[in-house]
Structures are given as C-alpha cells and as structure tokens.
Amino acid sequence: MANKGYTAKDIIEQCRKLDEAGIEYYFVYMTGLAGKDKGYKNAVNSAKVFSKVNPRFVHVDSLTLFEGTELYDMARAGTFIPAGEKERLEELKVFIKNLHIRTHLFANTVSNFYPVTAYLPRDKENILSELQYILDTVSEEEMLEYRHNLKSLG
C-alpha cells in the first residue's frame, strides 16, 4: 500500500550498515495502513524485519484519514477500505508480540486510541495484557467515536 520504493532486504542491509557504524536509528510503524483484513500479515512481516536489526526506538502511529488527502479520497471511492479500530489495536498487539528485539516502543500519539510506552522485551507481556483488556472491554463504536473526533494529529 505505501509503495515505499525499497524492499525488506534493502532495509535490513542498510540498517546493518548503520549498526556496524554505531549509528542509532529508529523505525516508524503505522497500524491500519495495509487496510481492512490485512493488518495481521503486515504486523507479522514488519516485526520480522524490525527484529533483524537494532532500532533504538520504534514509534507506532495509527492511520488517520483526513479530508483532502489521497487516501481519504480512495476510502470515499471504495478503492481503499480502512481497517476498523479494533483491528488496528489487534494489529498493534500482533506487532508487539512478534517483535523480538530490545528497544523502546512508543505508540503514544493522539492517533492511537490507547497510548503505549514500553521497553521491550521487559514490558511485552504487560502491554499485551493491557491491549487485550482494551479489546475486551471497549466497543468498536467507542473507538470509532474517538477517531472521528480527531481534528488534527498535532
């Protein structure tokens, strides 16, 4: 979906060069970007790549569509079907579960329904439990209302 112009192999190769040079870097992951019913696969595949390198930080945002953007127009036209709110939270959970590195994880911007700050792997089980609790106790409608009330991400 993002058409970044590079492959997972490219990412691993270039980040290993940064590791060898002692240069710190961070990654950004966006839940919901793959669209409806594609988050699980995206989370697993991304976590595999992230786990082969050593980002100091992993920052997670959740896709938020705003009027006047190409992706918003695609969603209105039906050519992009956004993931639901619970699906995004489940995607975040799967992503964290499949991350096997020592890193700081920040999913604490307003784009995320439930803010997460963690040091992995130390905090992994606690965060996964918290996310499951939110999935079990908060409705899709409540989460969607939160998303609809966002006017900006800044």
PDB file of C-alpha atoms in Angstrom:
ATOM      1  CA  MET A   1       0.000   0.000   0.000  1.00  0.00           C
ATOM      2  CA  ALA A   2       2.691   2.508   0.921  1.00  0.00           C
ATOM      3  CA  ASN A   3       4.818   1.884  -2.212  1.00  0.00           C
ATOM      4  CA  LYS A   4       7.973   2.949  -0.412  1.00  0.00           C
ATOM      5  CA  GLY A   5      10.329   2.052  -3.258  1.00  0.00           C
ATOM      6  CA  TYR A   6      12.507  -0.360  -1.293  1.00  0.00           C
ATOM      7  CA  THR A   7      12.285  -3.899  -0.004  1.00  0.00           C
ATOM      8  CA  ALA A   8      12.623  -5.596   3.368  1.00  0.00           C
ATOM      9  CA  LYS A   9      16.020  -6.852   2.208  1.00  0.00           C
ATOM     10  CA  ASP A  10      17.097  -3.268   1.469  1.00  0.00           C
ATOM     11  CA  ILE A  11      16.014  -2.147   4.943  1.00  0.00           C
ATOM     12  CA  ILE A  12      17.926  -4.937   6.663  1.00  0.00           C
ATOM     13  CA  GLU A  13      21.045  -4.375   4.570  1.00  0.00           C
ATOM     14  CA  GLN A  14      21.157  -0.617   5.156  1.00  0.00           C
ATOM     15  CA  CYS A  15      20.327  -0.828   8.855  1.00  0.00           C
ATOM     16  CA  ARG A  16      23.043  -3.405   9.419  1.00  0.00           C
ATOM     17  CA  LYS A  17      25.487  -0.894   7.944  1.00  0.00           C
ATOM     18  CA  LEU A  18      24.238   1.676  10.448  1.00  0.00           C
ATOM     19  CA  ASP A  19      24.619  -0.888  13.241  1.00  0.00           C
ATOM     20  CA  GLU A  20      28.196  -1.632  12.174  1.00  0.00           C
ATOM     21  CA  ALA A  21      28.988   2.095  12.114  1.00  0.00           C
ATOM     22  CA  GLY A  22      27.466   2.596  15.568  1.00  0.00           C
ATOM     23  CA  ILE A  23      24.797   4.970  14.256  1.00  0.00           C
ATOM     24  CA  GLU A  24      21.461   4.916  16.076  1.00  0.00           C
ATOM     25  CA  TYR A  25      18.204   4.976  14.129  1.00  0.00           C
ATOM     26  CA  TYR A  26      14.525   4.469  14.725  1.00  0.00           C
ATOM     27  CA  PHE A  27      11.607   2.940  12.850  1.00  0.00           C
ATOM     28  CA  VAL A  28       8.038   4.063  12.369  1.00  0.00           C
ATOM     29  CA  TYR A  29       5.200   1.571  12.011  1.00  0.00           C
ATOM     30  CA  MET A  30       1.654   2.556  11.111  1.00  0.00           C
ATOM     31  CA  THR A  31      -1.286   0.391  12.077  1.00  0.00           C
ATOM     32  CA  GLY A  32      -4.160   0.415   9.620  1.00  0.00           C
ATOM     33  CA  LEU A  33      -2.070   1.358   6.588  1.00  0.00           C
ATOM     34  CA  ALA A  34      -2.481  -2.058   4.963  1.00  0.00           C
ATOM     35  CA  GLY A  35      -6.271  -1.708   5.047  1.00  0.00           C
ATOM     36  CA  LYS A  36      -9.092  -3.939   6.221  1.00  0.00           C
ATOM     37  CA  ASP A  37      -8.189  -7.565   6.987  1.00  0.00           C
ATOM     38  CA  LYS A  38      -4.506  -7.045   6.120  1.00  0.00           C
ATOM     39  CA  GLY A  39      -3.149  -5.821   9.450  1.00  0.00           C
ATOM     40  CA  TYR A  40      -2.194  -9.227  10.855  1.00  0.00           C
ATOM     41  CA  LYS A  41       0.044 -10.082   7.904  1.00  0.00           C
ATOM     42  CA  ASN A  42       1.506  -6.579   7.842  1.00  0.00           C
ATOM     43  CA  ALA A  43       2.261  -6.722  11.583  1.00  0.00           C
ATOM     44  CA  VAL A  44       3.965 -10.122  11.404  1.00  0.00           C
ATOM     45  CA  ASN A  45       6.024  -9.248   8.324  1.00  0.00           C
ATOM     46  CA  SER A  46       7.083  -5.864   9.678  1.00  0.00           C
ATOM     47  CA  ALA A  47       8.009  -7.316  13.069  1.00  0.00           C
ATOM     48  CA  LYS A  48      10.179  -9.915  11.302  1.00  0.00           C
ATOM     49  CA  VAL A  49      12.125  -7.172   9.540  1.00  0.00           C
ATOM     50  CA  PHE A  50      12.371  -4.975  12.629  1.00  0.00           C
ATOM     51  CA  SER A  51      13.634  -7.962  14.637  1.00  0.00           C
ATOM     52  CA  LYS A  52      16.573  -8.482  12.274  1.00  0.00           C
ATOM     53  CA  VAL A  53      18.054  -5.070  13.050  1.00  0.00           C
ATOM     54  CA  ASN A  54      18.518  -2.842  16.092  1.00  0.00           C
ATOM     55  CA  PRO A  55      16.369   0.291  16.058  1.00  0.00           C
ATOM     56  CA  ARG A  56      16.816   2.304  19.244  1.00  0.00           C
ATOM     57  CA  PHE A  57      13.163   3.343  19.111  1.00  0.00           C
ATOM     58  CA  VAL A  58      10.079   2.029  17.372  1.00  0.00           C
ATOM     59  CA  HIS A  59       7.360   4.638  17.013  1.00  0.00           C
ATOM     60  CA  VAL A  60       3.836   3.468  16.176  1.00  0.00           C
ATOM     61  CA  ASP A  61       1.082   5.649  14.759  1.00  0.00           C
ATOM     62  CA  SER A  62      -2.391   4.632  13.662  1.00  0.00           C
ATOM     63  CA  LEU A  63      -3.610   5.667  10.233  1.00  0.00           C
ATOM     64  CA  THR A  64      -5.971   8.610  10.471  1.00  0.00           C
ATOM     65  CA  LEU A  65      -7.682   9.759   7.302  1.00  0.00           C
ATOM     66  CA  PHE A  66      -8.233  13.472   6.827  1.00  0.00           C
ATOM     67  CA  GLU A  67     -10.294  15.186   4.169  1.00  0.00           C
ATOM     68  CA  GLY A  68      -8.206  16.476   1.285  1.00  0.00           C
ATOM     69  CA  THR A  69      -5.736  13.582   1.255  1.00  0.00           C
ATOM     70  CA  GLU A  70      -5.340  10.968  -1.457  1.00  0.00           C
ATOM     71  CA  LEU A  71      -6.018   8.066   0.899  1.00  0.00           C
ATOM     72  CA  TYR A  72      -9.160   9.778   2.218  1.00  0.00           C
ATOM     73  CA  ASP A  73     -10.400  10.116  -1.369  1.00  0.00           C
ATOM     74  CA  MET A  74      -9.559   6.457  -2.051  1.00  0.00           C
ATOM     75  CA  ALA A  75     -11.546   5.418   1.022  1.00  0.00           C
ATOM     76  CA  ARG A  76     -14.528   7.505  -0.092  1.00  0.00           C
ATOM     77  CA  ALA A  77     -14.319   5.927  -3.562  1.00  0.00           C
ATOM     78  CA  GLY A  78     -14.095   2.423  -2.085  1.00  0.00           C
ATOM     79  CA  THR A  79     -10.668   1.651  -3.558  1.00  0.00           C
ATOM     80  CA  PHE A  80      -9.148   1.593  -0.059  1.00  0.00           C
ATOM     81  CA  ILE A  81     -11.086   0.003   2.781  1.00  0.00           C
ATOM     82  CA  PRO A  82      -9.756   1.198   6.131  1.00  0.00           C
ATOM     83  CA  ALA A  83      -9.184  -1.225   8.985  1.00  0.00           C
ATOM     84  CA  GLY A  84     -11.583  -0.910  11.888  1.00  0.00           C
ATOM     85  CA  GLU A  85     -10.444   0.431  15.229  1.00  0.00           C
ATOM     86  CA  LYS A  86     -10.341  -2.949  16.969  1.00  0.00           C
ATOM     87  CA  GLU A  87      -8.464  -4.400  14.017  1.00  0.00           C
ATOM     88  CA  ARG A  88      -5.819  -1.674  14.408  1.00  0.00           C
ATOM     89  CA  LEU A  89      -5.449  -2.401  18.104  1.00  0.00           C
ATOM     90  CA  GLU A  90      -5.203  -6.119  17.345  1.00  0.00           C
ATOM     91  CA  GLU A  91      -2.571  -5.283  14.709  1.00  0.00           C
ATOM     92  CA  LEU A  92      -0.568  -3.377  17.319  1.00  0.00           C
ATOM     93  CA  LYS A  93      -0.821  -6.351  19.663  1.00  0.00           C
ATOM     94  CA  VAL A  94       0.358  -8.783  16.958  1.00  0.00           C
ATOM     95  CA  PHE A  95       3.186  -6.426  16.004  1.00  0.00           C
ATOM     96  CA  ILE A  96       4.437  -6.179  19.594  1.00  0.00           C
ATOM     97  CA  LYS A  97       4.034  -9.928  20.179  1.00  0.00           C
ATOM     98  CA  ASN A  98       6.212 -10.652  17.148  1.00  0.00           C
ATOM     99  CA  LEU A  99       8.913  -8.089  17.911  1.00  0.00           C
ATOM    100  CA  HIS A 100      11.966  -9.899  19.221  1.00  0.00           C
ATOM    101  CA  ILE A 101      14.386  -7.070  19.880  1.00  0.00           C
ATOM    102  CA  ARG A 102      15.472  -4.856  22.729  1.00  0.00           C
ATOM    103  CA  THR A 103      14.012  -1.418  22.002  1.00  0.00           C
ATOM    104  CA  HIS A 104      11.889   1.439  23.253  1.00  0.00           C
ATOM    105  CA  LEU A 105       8.368   1.344  21.810  1.00  0.00           C
ATOM    106  CA  PHE A 106       6.212   4.454  21.670  1.00  0.00           C
ATOM    107  CA  ALA A 107       2.623   4.258  20.446  1.00  0.00           C
ATOM    108  CA  ASN A 108       1.527   7.290  22.400  1.00  0.00           C
ATOM    109  CA  THR A 109       0.377   9.908  19.913  1.00  0.00           C
ATOM    110  CA  VAL A 110      -3.256  11.005  19.625  1.00  0.00           C
ATOM    111  CA  SER A 111      -3.585   8.773  16.554  1.00  0.00           C
ATOM    112  CA  ASN A 112      -3.506   5.742  18.861  1.00  0.00           C
ATOM    113  CA  PHE A 113      -6.720   5.012  20.753  1.00  0.00           C
ATOM    114  CA  TYR A 114      -4.781   3.539  23.668  1.00  0.00           C
ATOM    115  CA  PRO A 115      -1.345   5.048  24.353  1.00  0.00           C
ATOM    116  CA  VAL A 116       1.506   2.596  24.837  1.00  0.00           C
ATOM    117  CA  THR A 117       5.028   3.294  26.038  1.00  0.00           C
ATOM    118  CA  ALA A 118       7.231   0.287  26.701  1.00  0.00           C
ATOM    119  CA  TYR A 119      10.735  -1.050  26.864  1.00  0.00           C
ATOM    120  CA  LEU A 120      10.883  -4.372  25.067  1.00  0.00           C
ATOM    121  CA  PRO A 121      11.194  -7.187  25.858  1.00  0.00           C
ATOM    122  CA  ARG A 122      10.832  -6.272  29.548  1.00  0.00           C
ATOM    123  CA  ASP A 123       7.319  -4.784  29.263  1.00  0.00           C
ATOM    124  CA  LYS A 124       5.975  -7.006  26.482  1.00  0.00           C
ATOM    125  CA  GLU A 125       3.656  -9.271  28.497  1.00  0.00           C
ATOM    126  CA  ASN A 126       2.175  -6.367  30.477  1.00  0.00           C
ATOM    127  CA  ILE A 127       1.489  -4.370  27.313  1.00  0.00           C
ATOM    128  CA  LEU A 128      -0.063  -7.361  25.551  1.00  0.00           C
ATOM    129  CA  SER A 129      -2.349  -7.905  28.559  1.00  0.00           C
ATOM    130  CA  GLU A 130      -3.351  -4.237  28.628  1.00  0.00           C
ATOM    131  CA  LEU A 131      -4.143  -4.251  24.919  1.00  0.00           C
ATOM    132  CA  GLN A 132      -6.230  -7.406  25.289  1.00  0.00           C
ATOM    133  CA  TYR A 133      -8.138  -5.801  28.156  1.00  0.00           C
ATOM    134  CA  ILE A 134      -8.966  -2.786  25.964  1.00  0.00           C
ATOM    135  CA  LEU A 135     -10.027  -5.077  23.117  1.00  0.00           C
ATOM    136  CA  ASP A 136     -12.292  -6.991  25.513  1.00  0.00           C
ATOM    137  CA  THR A 137     -13.885  -4.005  27.244  1.00  0.00           C
ATOM    138  CA  VAL A 138     -14.134  -1.133  24.746  1.00  0.00           C
ATOM    139  CA  SER A 139     -16.525  -1.286  21.815  1.00  0.00           C
ATOM    140  CA  GLU A 140     -15.685  -0.579  18.185  1.00  0.00           C
ATOM    141  CA  GLU A 141     -18.176   2.301  18.356  1.00  0.00           C
ATOM    142  CA  GLU A 142     -16.383   3.955  21.297  1.00  0.00           C
ATOM    143  CA  MET A 143     -13.064   3.660  19.496  1.00  0.00           C
ATOM    144  CA  LEU A 144     -14.560   4.967  16.254  1.00  0.00           C
ATOM    145  CA  GLU A 145     -16.035   7.967  18.053  1.00  0.00           C
ATOM    146  CA  TYR A 146     -12.566   8.803  19.345  1.00  0.00           C
ATOM    147  CA  ARG A 147     -11.137   8.613  15.799  1.00  0.00           C
ATOM    148  CA  HIS A 148     -13.926  10.777  14.341  1.00  0.00           C
ATOM    149  CA  ASN A 149     -13.306  13.464  16.956  1.00  0.00           C
ATOM    150  CA  LEU A 150      -9.663  13.902  15.939  1.00  0.00           C
ATOM    151  CA  LYS A 151      -9.274  17.197  14.098  1.00  0.00           C
ATOM    152  CA  SER A 152      -5.505  17.015  13.747  1.00  0.00           C
ATOM    153  CA  LEU A 153      -2.572  14.933  14.914  1.00  0.00           C
ATOM    154  CA  GLY A 154      -0.557  17.906  16.175  1.00  0.00           C
TER     155      GLY A 154
END
